[in-house]
Coordinates of C-alpha atoms in Angstrom, one line a residue:
M1 CA -4.8 -29.5 73.3
F2 CA -7.3 -27.7 71.0
K3 CA -11.0 -27.1 71.9
D4 CA -14.1 -25.1 70.7
E5 CA -15.1 -22.0 72.7
V6 CA -17.9 -19.4 72.3
F7 CA -17.5 -15.7 73.5
D8 CA -20.2 -13.3 74.4
V9 CA -21.5 -10.7 71.7
V10 CA -20.2 -7.1 72.2
E11 CA -22.5 -4.3 71.1
I12 CA -21.2 -0.7 70.3
L13 CA -23.9 1.9 70.3
S14 CA -23.8 4.9 67.8
D15 CA -23.4 8.5 69.1
V16 CA -25.9 9.8 66.4
R17 CA -29.2 10.2 67.9
V18 CA -31.2 11.2 64.8
E19 CA -32.2 8.4 62.6
K20 CA -31.3 8.8 58.9
Y21 CA -34.1 8.5 56.3
V22 CA -33.2 7.8 52.6
S23 CA -35.5 8.4 49.6
D24 CA -35.0 7.5 45.9
Q25 CA -35.6 10.1 43.1
S26 CA -35.4 9.7 39.3
S27 CA -35.2 12.1 36.2
Q28 CA -35.6 11.7 32.5
T29 CA -34.6 13.9 29.4
K30 CA -36.9 14.7 26.5
K31 CA -37.1 12.2 23.9
L32 CA -34.5 12.7 21.1
Q33 CA -36.0 13.4 17.7
T34 CA -34.2 11.7 14.8
S35 CA -34.8 11.7 11.1
N36 CA -33.2 10.1 8.1
A37 CA -32.5 11.8 4.8
L38 CA -31.1 10.5 1.6
C39 CA -29.0 12.4 -1.1
Q40 CA -27.8 11.4 -4.5
S41 CA -25.0 12.8 -6.7
S42 CA -25.8 14.2 -10.2
D43 CA -25.2 12.1 -13.3
K44 CA -22.0 12.7 -15.1
K45 CA -21.3 12.5 -18.8
T46 CA -18.0 12.5 -20.6
Q47 CA -17.2 13.8 -24.0
E48 CA -14.1 13.3 -26.0
V49 CA -12.6 15.8 -28.5
Q50 CA -9.6 15.5 -30.8
T51 CA -7.4 18.3 -32.3
D52 CA -6.0 18.2 -35.8
F53 CA -2.7 16.6 -36.3
E54 CA 0.2 19.1 -36.0
Q55 CA 1.7 19.9 -39.4
I56 CA 5.3 19.2 -39.3
L57 CA 7.1 22.0 -41.1
P58 CA 10.4 21.4 -42.8
Q59 CA 13.4 22.6 -40.9
S60 CA 14.8 24.5 -43.9
T61 CA 13.4 25.8 -47.1
L62 CA 15.5 25.7 -50.2
I63 CA 15.4 28.9 -52.3
Q64 CA 15.6 28.5 -55.9
I65 CA 17.8 31.0 -57.6
D66 CA 16.8 32.1 -61.1
N67 CA 19.9 32.9 -63.1
S68 CA 18.1 32.8 -66.4
K69 CA 19.1 35.3 -69.1
K70 CA 15.5 36.3 -69.6
L71 CA 15.1 37.6 -66.0
V72 CA 18.5 39.4 -66.1
D73 CA 17.5 41.2 -69.3
F74 CA 14.1 42.3 -67.9
I75 CA 15.7 43.8 -64.7
K76 CA 18.3 45.7 -66.8
S77 CA 15.5 47.1 -69.0
V78 CA 13.3 48.5 -66.1
E79 CA 16.0 49.4 -63.5
P80 CA 16.8 52.9 -65.0
L81 CA 13.2 53.9 -65.1
I82 CA 12.4 52.8 -61.5
S83 CA 15.6 54.3 -60.1
E84 CA 14.8 57.6 -61.8
Q85 CA 11.3 57.7 -60.3
L86 CA 12.5 56.8 -56.8
I87 CA 15.1 59.6 -56.9
A88 CA 12.4 62.0 -58.1
N89 CA 10.1 61.0 -55.2
I90 CA 12.9 61.7 -52.7
R91 CA 13.5 65.2 -54.1
S92 CA 9.8 66.0 -54.4
H93 CA 8.1 68.4 -51.9
A94 CA 4.5 67.5 -53.0
F95 CA 3.6 66.1 -49.6
D96 CA 5.6 68.4 -47.3
D97 CA 2.5 70.1 -45.9
Y98 CA 0.3 67.0 -46.0
V99 CA -1.0 65.9 -42.6
V100 CA -2.7 62.5 -42.3
D101 CA -6.1 62.7 -40.7
W102 CA -7.0 59.3 -39.4
N103 CA -10.5 60.5 -38.5
E104 CA -12.0 60.9 -41.9
N105 CA -15.4 61.8 -40.6
E106 CA -14.1 64.7 -38.6
K107 CA -14.2 68.2 -40.0
L108 CA -10.8 69.6 -40.4
T109 CA -11.6 73.0 -38.8
E110 CA -14.2 71.9 -36.2
V111 CA -13.5 73.0 -32.6
V112 CA -15.5 70.8 -30.2
C113 CA -16.6 71.6 -26.7
K114 CA -15.8 68.6 -24.5
Y115 CA -17.0 69.9 -21.1
S116 CA -18.9 72.9 -19.7
L117 CA -18.1 73.7 -16.1
K118 CA -19.6 76.2 -13.6
Y119 CA -19.8 76.7 -9.9
S120 CA -23.6 76.5 -9.6
D121 CA -23.8 77.3 -5.8
L122 CA -22.3 80.8 -6.1
P123 CA -24.2 83.4 -4.0
S124 CA -24.0 85.8 -7.0
E125 CA -22.9 85.7 -10.6
K126 CA -19.1 86.0 -11.1
L127 CA -16.9 86.3 -14.1
V128 CA -13.8 84.2 -14.9
T129 CA -10.8 86.5 -14.2
S130 CA -8.0 84.0 -14.8
L131 CA -7.4 80.4 -15.9
T132 CA -4.4 78.1 -15.6
W133 CA -3.6 74.3 -16.1
N134 CA -1.4 72.3 -13.7
A135 CA 1.9 70.8 -14.8
V136 CA 0.4 67.4 -16.0
G137 CA -2.5 69.1 -17.8
S138 CA -5.3 67.3 -15.8
V139 CA -6.5 70.1 -13.5
I140 CA -8.0 73.4 -14.6
A141 CA -8.0 76.3 -12.0
A142 CA -10.4 79.2 -12.5
A143 CA -10.6 82.4 -10.5
L144 CA -14.1 83.8 -10.1
G145 CA -14.6 87.4 -9.2
C146 CA -16.2 90.8 -10.1
G147 CA -15.3 93.1 -12.9
D148 CA -16.9 96.3 -11.8
H149 CA -14.6 97.9 -9.2
E150 CA -15.1 101.6 -8.5
S151 CA -12.4 102.0 -5.9
W152 CA -11.3 99.2 -3.4
C153 CA -12.6 95.6 -3.6
I154 CA -15.0 94.2 -1.0
H155 CA -16.2 91.2 -3.1
Q156 CA -15.8 87.6 -2.1
S157 CA -13.9 85.6 -4.8
F158 CA -13.4 81.9 -5.4
V159 CA -10.6 79.7 -6.9
C160 CA -12.2 76.5 -8.3
F161 CA -10.4 73.3 -9.4
W162 CA -11.7 70.6 -11.7
N163 CA -9.8 67.4 -12.6
I164 CA -11.0 66.6 -16.2
D165 CA -9.2 63.1 -16.2
R166 CA -11.6 61.7 -13.6
D167 CA -14.2 59.2 -14.8
S168 CA -17.0 61.2 -13.2
I169 CA -16.9 65.0 -13.3
N170 CA -19.3 67.1 -11.4
F171 CA -19.9 69.9 -13.9
G172 CA -21.7 72.1 -11.4
R173 CA -19.4 71.6 -8.4
P174 CA -15.6 71.9 -8.3
D175 CA -13.4 69.3 -6.8
K176 CA -11.7 71.9 -4.6
I177 CA -12.6 75.5 -3.7
I178 CA -10.6 78.3 -2.2
E179 CA -12.4 81.4 -0.9
N180 CA -10.8 84.8 -0.7
D181 CA -12.0 88.2 0.7
V182 CA -10.7 90.1 -2.3
C183 CA -11.0 89.3 -6.0
I184 CA -8.3 87.2 -7.4
T185 CA -7.0 88.8 -10.7
S186 CA -4.3 86.3 -11.8
L187 CA -3.4 82.6 -11.3
S188 CA -0.4 80.5 -12.4
F189 CA 0.4 76.8 -11.7
H190 CA 4.0 75.9 -11.1
P191 CA 5.5 74.4 -14.4
N192 CA 6.8 71.3 -12.7
E193 CA 5.0 70.8 -9.4
S194 CA 1.3 70.1 -10.0
A195 CA 0.1 71.1 -6.5
L196 CA 1.8 74.5 -6.3
I197 CA -0.2 77.6 -7.5
I198 CA 0.3 81.3 -7.0
G199 CA -2.3 84.1 -7.2
G200 CA -2.5 87.9 -7.1
D201 CA -5.5 89.9 -6.0
F202 CA -7.1 93.3 -6.5
S203 CA -5.5 94.8 -3.4
G204 CA -1.9 93.9 -4.5
K205 CA -1.4 90.8 -2.3
I206 CA 0.4 87.6 -3.5
Y207 CA -0.7 84.2 -2.3
I208 CA 0.8 80.7 -2.6
W209 CA -1.4 77.6 -2.2
D210 CA -0.4 74.0 -1.9
L211 CA -3.2 71.7 -3.1
S212 CA -1.5 68.6 -1.5
Q213 CA -2.4 70.0 2.0
Q214 CA -5.3 68.3 3.7
D215 CA -7.3 71.3 5.1
N216 CA -5.7 74.7 4.7
Y217 CA -4.2 75.2 1.2
L218 CA -2.7 78.6 1.9
I219 CA 0.9 78.3 3.0
C220 CA 2.1 81.9 2.7
F221 CA 1.3 85.4 1.4
S222 CA 3.0 88.7 0.8
G223 CA 2.8 91.6 3.3
K224 CA 1.9 95.2 2.6
D225 CA 4.9 97.4 2.5
E226 CA 6.3 100.2 0.2
F227 CA 8.0 97.7 -2.1
S228 CA 5.1 95.3 -2.7
H229 CA 2.1 96.1 -5.0
Q230 CA -0.2 98.9 -3.9
E231 CA -2.7 98.4 -6.7
P232 CA -4.3 95.4 -8.5
V233 CA -1.9 92.6 -9.6
S234 CA -2.3 92.3 -13.4
R235 CA -0.2 89.1 -13.8
V236 CA 1.7 86.5 -11.8
L237 CA 4.1 84.2 -13.8
W238 CA 6.4 81.4 -12.7
M239 CA 9.8 82.0 -14.3
K240 CA 11.2 79.1 -16.3
S241 CA 14.8 78.3 -15.5
K242 CA 17.4 75.6 -16.1
S243 CA 16.8 74.2 -12.6
S244 CA 13.6 72.2 -12.3
R245 CA 13.4 73.0 -8.6
S246 CA 13.3 76.8 -9.2
H247 CA 10.6 78.7 -7.2
K248 CA 11.0 82.2 -8.6
F249 CA 8.2 84.1 -10.2
V250 CA 7.3 87.6 -11.4
S251 CA 4.3 89.8 -10.6
S252 CA 3.2 93.0 -12.4
G253 CA 0.7 95.6 -11.2
L254 CA -1.2 98.6 -12.3
D255 CA 1.0 100.6 -10.0
G256 CA 3.8 100.2 -12.6
K257 CA 5.9 97.8 -10.5
I258 CA 7.6 94.6 -11.6
C259 CA 8.4 92.4 -8.6
V260 CA 10.7 89.3 -8.6
W261 CA 9.8 86.9 -5.8
E262 CA 11.4 83.7 -4.4
F263 CA 9.5 81.1 -2.6
N264 CA 11.4 79.0 0.0
Q265 CA 9.4 75.8 0.1
L266 CA 11.3 74.4 3.0
K267 CA 10.6 77.4 5.3
K268 CA 7.3 78.3 3.5
E269 CA 8.5 81.9 3.1
L270 CA 7.8 84.4 0.4
I271 CA 10.8 86.7 -0.3
L272 CA 10.8 89.8 -2.4
N273 CA 14.2 89.8 -4.1
K274 CA 13.8 92.7 -6.6
C275 CA 11.4 95.5 -7.4
F276 CA 11.5 97.6 -10.6
L277 CA 9.4 100.6 -11.7
L278 CA 8.3 101.5 -15.1
P279 CA 8.2 105.3 -15.2
S280 CA 6.2 107.0 -18.0
N281 CA 8.7 109.8 -18.5
R282 CA 11.3 107.3 -19.8
M283 CA 9.1 105.7 -22.4
R284 CA 7.3 106.7 -25.5
T285 CA 4.2 108.0 -23.8
F286 CA 2.0 111.1 -23.6
K287 CA 3.9 114.3 -23.9
N288 CA 2.3 115.9 -20.9
S289 CA 3.0 113.0 -18.5
K290 CA 4.6 113.9 -15.2
S291 CA 8.1 112.9 -14.5
D292 CA 7.1 110.9 -11.4
S293 CA 4.1 109.2 -12.9
L294 CA 4.1 105.4 -13.5
L295 CA 2.8 103.3 -16.3
G296 CA 0.3 100.6 -15.3
I297 CA 1.5 97.2 -16.5
T298 CA -1.4 95.1 -17.9
C299 CA 0.3 91.9 -19.2
V300 CA 3.7 90.1 -18.9
T301 CA 5.3 87.1 -20.6
Q302 CA 8.8 85.5 -20.4
C303 CA 11.3 85.5 -23.4
P304 CA 11.9 81.8 -24.2
S305 CA 15.2 82.7 -26.0
D306 CA 16.5 84.7 -23.0
L307 CA 15.1 83.7 -19.6
S308 CA 16.5 86.8 -18.0
H309 CA 14.1 89.1 -19.9
I310 CA 10.4 89.6 -19.9
L311 CA 8.0 91.3 -22.3
L312 CA 5.2 93.5 -21.1
G313 CA 2.4 95.7 -22.2
T314 CA 1.0 98.8 -20.6
E315 CA -2.2 100.8 -20.1
N316 CA -1.3 103.4 -22.7
G317 CA -0.4 100.8 -25.4
S318 CA 3.4 100.7 -25.0
V319 CA 5.3 97.4 -25.5
F320 CA 8.6 96.8 -23.8
R321 CA 11.3 94.2 -23.2
C322 CA 12.7 94.4 -19.7
S323 CA 15.7 92.8 -17.9
I324 CA 15.1 91.3 -14.5
E325 CA 18.7 90.5 -13.6
F326 CA 19.6 93.9 -12.1
D327 CA 20.6 93.3 -8.5
I328 CA 19.3 95.6 -5.8
S329 CA 21.1 96.0 -2.5
G330 CA 19.7 97.1 0.9
K331 CA 16.3 98.8 0.9
E332 CA 16.8 100.8 -2.3
R333 CA 14.6 98.4 -4.3
K334 CA 12.8 100.9 -6.4
E335 CA 15.1 101.1 -9.4
Y336 CA 14.0 101.9 -12.9
A337 CA 13.8 98.8 -15.2
A338 CA 16.2 98.6 -18.1
T339 CA 13.9 98.4 -21.1
T340 CA 13.8 98.3 -24.9
S341 CA 10.6 99.7 -26.5
F342 CA 8.7 98.6 -29.5
E343 CA 6.2 100.4 -31.7
G344 CA 3.1 99.8 -29.6
H345 CA -0.7 100.2 -29.8
S346 CA -2.7 103.4 -29.4
V347 CA -4.6 102.2 -26.3
S348 CA -4.3 99.6 -23.6
V349 CA -2.4 96.3 -24.4
N350 CA -4.7 93.5 -23.1
S351 CA -2.5 90.5 -23.8
I352 CA 1.1 89.6 -24.7
D353 CA 2.5 86.1 -25.5
A354 CA 5.8 84.8 -26.7
S355 CA 6.0 81.9 -29.2
Q356 CA 7.2 78.6 -27.8
C357 CA 8.1 77.3 -31.3
V358 CA 10.0 80.2 -32.8
D359 CA 12.6 82.1 -30.9
D360 CA 12.4 85.9 -30.8
L361 CA 8.7 86.0 -31.9
F362 CA 5.8 87.4 -29.8
L363 CA 2.4 89.0 -30.4
T364 CA 0.1 91.5 -28.6
C365 CA -3.6 92.4 -28.8
S366 CA -5.3 95.6 -27.7
S367 CA -8.5 97.5 -27.3
D368 CA -7.6 99.2 -30.5
M369 CA -8.9 96.0 -32.2
T370 CA -5.5 95.1 -33.7
V371 CA -3.1 92.2 -33.3
R372 CA 0.6 92.9 -33.7
V373 CA 3.3 90.2 -34.4
Y374 CA 6.9 91.2 -33.5
C375 CA 10.4 90.0 -33.8
L376 CA 12.7 90.9 -30.9
N377 CA 15.3 92.4 -33.2
K378 CA 12.8 94.7 -34.9
R379 CA 11.1 97.7 -33.3
K380 CA 8.2 97.7 -35.7
P381 CA 5.8 94.8 -36.0
I382 CA 6.1 92.4 -38.9
F383 CA 2.3 91.9 -39.0
I384 CA -0.6 94.2 -38.0
I385 CA -3.9 92.4 -38.3
E386 CA -7.4 93.8 -37.6
P387 CA -9.6 90.7 -37.3
T388 CA -12.8 92.2 -35.9
S389 CA -14.5 95.5 -35.0
K390 CA -14.6 94.6 -31.3
Y391 CA -12.0 94.8 -28.6
L392 CA -9.5 92.0 -28.5
L393 CA -9.1 90.6 -24.9
S394 CA -6.6 87.8 -25.2
A395 CA -4.1 86.4 -27.7
R396 CA -2.1 83.1 -27.5
W397 CA 0.4 81.4 -29.9
S398 CA -0.2 77.7 -30.6
L399 CA 2.0 75.5 -28.5
S400 CA 2.8 73.2 -31.5
R401 CA 2.2 75.1 -34.7
P402 CA 4.5 78.2 -35.2
A403 CA 2.2 80.0 -37.7
V404 CA -1.1 79.6 -35.7
F405 CA -2.4 81.9 -33.0
Y406 CA -5.7 82.3 -31.2
L407 CA -7.8 85.3 -30.2
L408 CA -10.7 86.1 -27.9
S409 CA -12.9 89.1 -28.7
A410 CA -15.3 91.2 -26.6
D411 CA -18.3 89.8 -28.6
G412 CA -17.7 86.2 -27.5
N413 CA -15.8 84.9 -30.5
F414 CA -12.8 82.6 -30.6
I415 CA -10.7 83.4 -33.7
I416 CA -8.0 81.2 -35.2
Y417 CA -5.3 82.6 -37.6
D418 CA -3.0 80.5 -39.7
L419 CA -0.4 82.8 -41.2
L420 CA 0.7 80.2 -43.8
L421 CA -2.8 80.4 -45.4
N422 CA -3.7 84.0 -44.9
S423 CA -2.3 86.9 -42.9
V424 CA -5.3 89.1 -43.5
S425 CA -8.5 87.1 -42.8
A426 CA -9.1 84.5 -40.0
D427 CA -9.0 80.8 -40.9
S428 CA -11.8 80.0 -38.4
T429 CA -14.2 81.8 -36.1
L430 CA -16.2 80.1 -33.3
L431 CA -18.9 81.8 -31.3
I432 CA -18.2 80.7 -27.7
Q433 CA -20.6 83.0 -25.8
Q434 CA -24.0 82.7 -27.4
E435 CA -25.1 86.0 -25.8
H436 CA -22.1 87.8 -27.3
L437 CA -20.7 88.6 -23.9
P438 CA -16.9 89.0 -23.5
V439 CA -14.7 86.0 -23.0
P440 CA -11.6 87.4 -21.2
S441 CA -9.7 84.2 -20.2
I442 CA -8.0 81.5 -22.1
A443 CA -5.5 78.8 -21.1
L444 CA -3.7 76.4 -23.4
N445 CA -2.8 72.9 -22.1
N446 CA 1.0 72.3 -22.2
S447 CA 0.6 68.5 -21.8
Q448 CA -2.5 67.9 -24.0
L449 CA -1.8 70.1 -27.0
D450 CA -5.2 69.7 -28.5
I451 CA -7.0 70.9 -25.4
F452 CA -7.7 74.5 -24.2
A453 CA -10.0 76.3 -21.8
T454 CA -12.0 79.5 -21.9
G455 CA -13.8 81.5 -19.3
D456 CA -16.6 84.1 -19.9
F457 CA -18.4 86.9 -18.0
K458 CA -21.0 84.6 -16.6
G459 CA -18.6 82.2 -14.8
N460 CA -18.7 79.5 -17.5
I461 CA -15.5 77.5 -18.0
Q462 CA -15.5 75.5 -21.2
I463 CA -13.0 72.8 -22.2
W464 CA -12.4 72.7 -26.0
S465 CA -10.8 70.2 -28.3
L466 CA -8.8 71.4 -31.3
P467 CA -8.7 69.4 -34.6
S468 CA -5.4 67.9 -35.8
I469 CA -4.9 70.6 -38.5
Y470 CA -4.2 73.1 -35.7
V471 CA -2.0 70.8 -33.7
N472 CA 0.4 69.0 -36.1
E473 CA 3.3 71.1 -37.3
K474 CA 3.9 71.6 -41.0
N475 CA 7.4 71.2 -42.3
T476 CA 7.8 74.7 -43.8
E477 CA 6.3 76.7 -40.8
K478 CA 9.5 77.8 -39.1
L479 CA 11.0 78.8 -42.4
F480 CA 8.1 81.1 -43.0
F481 CA 9.4 83.6 -40.3
K482 CA 13.1 83.3 -41.3
E483 CA 12.9 86.0 -44.0
F484 CA 11.3 88.4 -41.5
E485 CA 14.0 87.8 -38.9
E486 CA 16.9 88.2 -41.4
N487 CA 15.6 91.4 -43.0
E488 CA 16.5 94.4 -40.9

């Protein structure tokens, strides 16, 4: 059924005619470099310390009461004498005027120069025409201009700012600089907003700068019309008010005008609300004065006791109190100011300042080389002082001591008067300008009461420190002026 069978071989030829050749290739990487390294940790040592044992305090301490007759008899014997002495000490006035000086090595009357500032890169020498401190008392602003004007002004002026609270002060280069084509004659920082400052120039323009701006500090300025100033602005002054957001200020000029301005900070607009004239024919002036002539106003200050009034001095020596509450409607802004006159100087009043410590008290200084101290309820001055044989350029009351005031003279002296000690001779005199050149500008610091600044005819701004004797108020100072105010 089954059997073996062999079939023929079948061969299938390939269609590829080219014969394939195969060759072998090999490759090898570089020899790996290896190395061995050993490391060992540092040795350690231990040290033990032990604190003292905590002392366990008793929870309560028993007080022993001595009721012995010997102690009671001793107390009864010394009590009347001790009580009598304690009552005498309370009633005593021996130390009323004593001021503790914690710096025993400091001289009581020494005024020390802390910094000397100057804009060294000025193209020509300038004088300091005005100084003012900002609200926090850290930045001093100085206006640098020319003092010899024959007619109109074509001088370039600068307003320079230094921050004295910085760690590093560049004494020859201000922190900020504002340039102006006309000489700036007066500056005033806002009493509450540290970045806001106003200025008036020789041509009669009013400027407002905001130092918080990045590039252009000027935010608005006044136009030239019949109601604005036509001659140099002698003073710009922010008006204090009950509102801390008030933006009203007063400007006075040598054209006899008193302008009341309002600054709209939101719209950045400057509005002239009121304009008063100070005519010479209504004042105690020269007999041959013309009826339409005007008195140039040289200085202005606000009455602390009545914020609706200002005090001003004029070119012919007259001193007035003026109300600024008179409303003006329409375009009839040129109304005569309602004034009260005082017995003034014989020549130009260079400075006027109201006391911040005693109400109704102010002083003036003049080129007649006298200082006059007034009460508002008296026409005649209560003091007339002649401290030097040179012109007096500026006068300021101390901000903390009612009986102390400061003077700057034309021979470069800084003079301090303490009326409690002597109303005739100066208490201290300091030569500020070594070349005896005039020092026309002074600014007291409202925040740092022992600091003030002066500016001279060579553009030097000096920051001074007052000793404690001129800063700390004495108990009897305000009573010193009471008898003068009560006696009519």
